[in-house]
Amino acid sequence: MKHRYQDLSTFTMPAGFRGRPAWVVQLWWIVQALLFRPSPQFLYGWRRWLLRQFGAEVGQGAVIRPTVHTQFPWKVKIGEYAWIGDDVVLYSLGPIHIGPHAVVSQKTYLCTGSHDPARPDFPIFSQPISIGAECWIATDVYVAPGVSIGQGTLVGARSSVFKDLPGGKVCVGSPARVIRDRLVPATVVAPAAPAHEMNEN
């Protein structure tokens, strides 16, 4: 058979591409299947601990659901109080950085890897993804390799992000585009104590 577009028999994995020896990769996949995924939903600290044992940087109070899939945890950094929802895929062939207080909603796919279709050996490569602090990536969003999303930006459900998005925006569509500024919520101010309570002190 004459190969017109790609000849996968010539594909080779670049040296050091995974970032850890093959046995560590396999061990993580076993741990993910047997200890991470079956864990009860409320054991967020347990899942943070497991990820850290394999080199992930996970901030205090990060909420990571048991159905989250992480390819190579040593390439992942999750900020404090970030939320990672059900069935999110962190396809971390390259680095993934999720900022503090960011939300990555269910079924979102962060994909740091791809192939070069212009070459018959179909070489693999990776590019980092950065999700800024206080972003909300809504349900079922695809984020492509090399994309950076600025602080506080909201990406609407089922959008596809193929290029960088600025901070403080609302973006939707495939490809995702800016439709407006994201409003800053009004600060919640506690009501003043009644005068008689203030006088008691």
Short mmCIF file of C-alpha atoms in Angstrom, two decimals, residues 2-154:
data_model
loop_
_atom_site.label_atom_id
_atom_site.label_comp_id
_atom_site.label_asym_id
_atom_site.label_seq_id
_atom_site.Cartn_x
_atom_site.Cartn_y
_atom_site.Cartn_z
CA LYS A 2 1.29 3.44 -0.91
CA HIS A 3 0.91 5.93 1.94
CA ARG A 4 -0.42 9.26 0.66
CA TYR A 5 -0.89 11.18 3.89
CA GLN A 6 0.75 9.46 6.83
CA ASP A 7 2.78 6.35 7.54
CA LEU A 8 2.41 5.53 11.22
CA SER A 9 4.97 2.74 11.01
CA THR A 10 7.61 5.48 10.98
CA PHE A 11 6.30 7.29 14.07
CA THR A 12 8.72 7.59 17.01
CA MET A 13 8.14 9.03 20.48
CA PRO A 14 10.61 11.85 21.23
CA ALA A 15 13.09 11.07 23.98
CA GLY A 16 11.87 12.29 27.38
CA PHE A 17 8.50 13.40 25.98
CA ARG A 18 6.51 11.95 28.89
CA GLY A 19 8.75 13.59 31.48
CA ARG A 20 9.05 10.45 33.64
CA PRO A 21 10.17 6.84 33.03
CA ALA A 22 7.61 4.48 31.51
CA TRP A 23 7.17 2.60 34.80
CA VAL A 24 6.17 5.82 36.61
CA VAL A 25 3.63 6.58 33.88
CA GLN A 26 2.13 3.09 34.22
CA LEU A 27 2.13 3.33 38.02
CA TRP A 28 0.20 6.61 37.88
CA TRP A 29 -2.38 5.12 35.53
CA ILE A 30 -2.88 2.21 37.95
CA VAL A 31 -3.17 4.58 40.93
CA GLN A 32 -5.60 6.77 39.01
CA ALA A 33 -7.79 3.76 38.16
CA LEU A 34 -7.69 2.03 41.55
CA LEU A 35 -7.25 4.78 44.15
CA PHE A 36 -8.16 8.14 42.61
CA ARG A 37 -11.23 7.45 40.49
CA PRO A 38 -13.13 5.19 42.94
CA SER A 39 -12.58 7.56 45.87
CA PRO A 40 -15.72 9.09 47.46
CA GLN A 41 -16.53 12.53 46.17
CA PHE A 42 -15.86 14.28 49.52
CA LEU A 43 -12.22 13.05 49.73
CA TYR A 44 -10.77 16.10 48.00
CA GLY A 45 -7.74 16.10 50.28
CA TRP A 46 -6.97 12.47 49.36
CA ARG A 47 -6.99 13.25 45.63
CA ARG A 48 -4.86 16.36 46.14
CA TRP A 49 -2.38 14.20 48.05
CA LEU A 50 -2.27 11.53 45.35
CA LEU A 51 -1.61 14.10 42.63
CA ARG A 52 1.16 15.70 44.69
CA GLN A 53 2.86 12.32 45.17
CA PHE A 54 3.25 12.19 41.39
CA GLY A 55 4.65 15.70 41.07
CA ALA A 56 1.56 17.85 40.53
CA GLU A 57 1.44 21.25 42.21
CA VAL A 58 -1.98 21.51 43.84
CA GLY A 59 -2.97 24.48 45.96
CA GLN A 60 -4.82 24.54 49.25
CA GLY A 61 -8.55 23.95 49.01
CA ALA A 62 -8.55 22.86 45.36
CA VAL A 63 -11.68 20.84 44.56
CA ILE A 64 -10.92 17.98 42.15
CA ARG A 65 -13.67 15.50 41.33
CA PRO A 66 -12.87 11.77 41.26
CA THR A 67 -13.72 11.44 37.54
CA VAL A 68 -11.04 13.96 36.49
CA HIS A 69 -8.49 12.32 34.17
CA THR A 70 -4.89 13.53 34.35
CA GLN A 71 -2.44 12.14 31.80
CA PHE A 72 0.88 13.18 33.39
CA PRO A 73 0.30 14.85 36.79
CA TRP A 74 3.91 16.07 37.05
CA LYS A 75 3.06 18.55 34.28
CA VAL A 76 0.01 19.99 36.05
CA LYS A 77 -0.27 22.99 38.37
CA ILE A 78 -3.63 23.80 40.01
CA GLY A 79 -3.98 26.94 42.11
CA GLU A 80 -5.61 27.27 45.50
CA TYR A 81 -9.40 26.93 45.66
CA ALA A 82 -9.65 26.06 41.96
CA TRP A 83 -12.50 23.71 40.99
CA ILE A 84 -12.00 20.89 38.46
CA GLY A 85 -15.36 19.30 37.56
CA ASP A 86 -16.59 15.84 36.69
CA ASP A 87 -15.13 14.14 33.60
CA VAL A 88 -12.65 16.94 32.92
CA VAL A 89 -9.65 15.71 30.92
CA LEU A 90 -6.28 17.27 31.69
CA TYR A 91 -4.41 15.87 28.68
CA SER A 92 -1.12 17.06 30.03
CA LEU A 93 1.38 15.96 27.39
CA GLY A 94 2.64 19.51 27.98
CA PRO A 95 2.28 21.79 31.00
CA ILE A 96 -1.18 22.80 32.21
CA HIS A 97 -1.48 25.71 34.64
CA ILE A 98 -4.88 26.45 36.20
CA GLY A 99 -4.87 29.59 38.30
CA PRO A 100 -6.29 30.09 41.79
CA HIS A 101 -10.07 30.34 42.16
CA ALA A 102 -10.57 29.21 38.54
CA VAL A 103 -13.41 26.85 37.60
CA VAL A 104 -13.01 24.20 34.90
CA SER A 105 -16.48 22.72 34.51
CA GLN A 106 -17.56 19.18 33.70
CA LYS A 107 -16.52 17.45 30.46
CA THR A 108 -14.04 20.18 29.52
CA TYR A 109 -10.97 18.93 27.62
CA LEU A 110 -7.64 20.71 27.99
CA CYS A 111 -5.46 19.30 25.20
CA THR A 112 -1.77 20.18 25.20
CA GLY A 113 -0.70 17.71 22.51
CA SER A 114 -1.08 17.30 18.77
CA HIS A 115 0.66 15.97 15.65
CA ASP A 116 2.19 17.52 12.53
CA PRO A 117 0.07 16.34 9.58
CA ALA A 118 2.53 17.81 7.08
CA ARG A 119 5.00 15.01 7.76
CA PRO A 120 4.37 11.34 6.97
CA ASP A 121 5.82 10.16 10.31
CA PHE A 122 3.08 12.17 12.10
CA PRO A 123 5.38 13.57 14.82
CA ILE A 124 3.88 14.41 18.19
CA PHE A 125 4.43 17.71 19.98
CA SER A 126 3.11 19.56 23.00
CA GLN A 127 2.36 23.18 23.88
CA PRO A 128 1.34 24.53 27.29
CA ILE A 129 -2.12 25.67 28.33
CA SER A 130 -2.67 28.41 30.89
CA ILE A 131 -6.04 29.15 32.50
CA GLY A 132 -5.87 32.42 34.44
CA ALA A 133 -6.97 33.02 37.99
CA GLU A 134 -10.74 33.40 38.51
CA CYS A 135 -11.63 32.13 35.03
CA TRP A 136 -14.76 30.10 34.49
CA ILE A 137 -14.44 27.52 31.73
CA ALA A 138 -18.02 26.27 31.39
CA THR A 139 -19.17 22.76 30.54
CA ASP A 140 -17.81 20.76 27.59
CA VAL A 141 -15.26 23.35 26.39
CA TYR A 142 -12.27 22.31 24.25
CA VAL A 143 -9.01 24.22 24.81
CA ALA A 144 -6.31 23.67 22.19
CA PRO A 145 -2.53 23.37 22.64
CA GLY A 146 -0.69 26.61 23.30
CA VAL A 147 -3.73 28.59 24.45
CA SER A 148 -3.61 31.13 27.27
CA ILE A 149 -6.83 32.51 28.79
CA GLY A 150 -6.54 35.72 30.77
CA GLN A 151 -7.64 36.35 34.34
CA GLY A 152 -11.36 36.28 35.03
CA THR A 153 -12.51 35.36 31.53
CA LEU A 154 -15.66 33.27 31.17
#
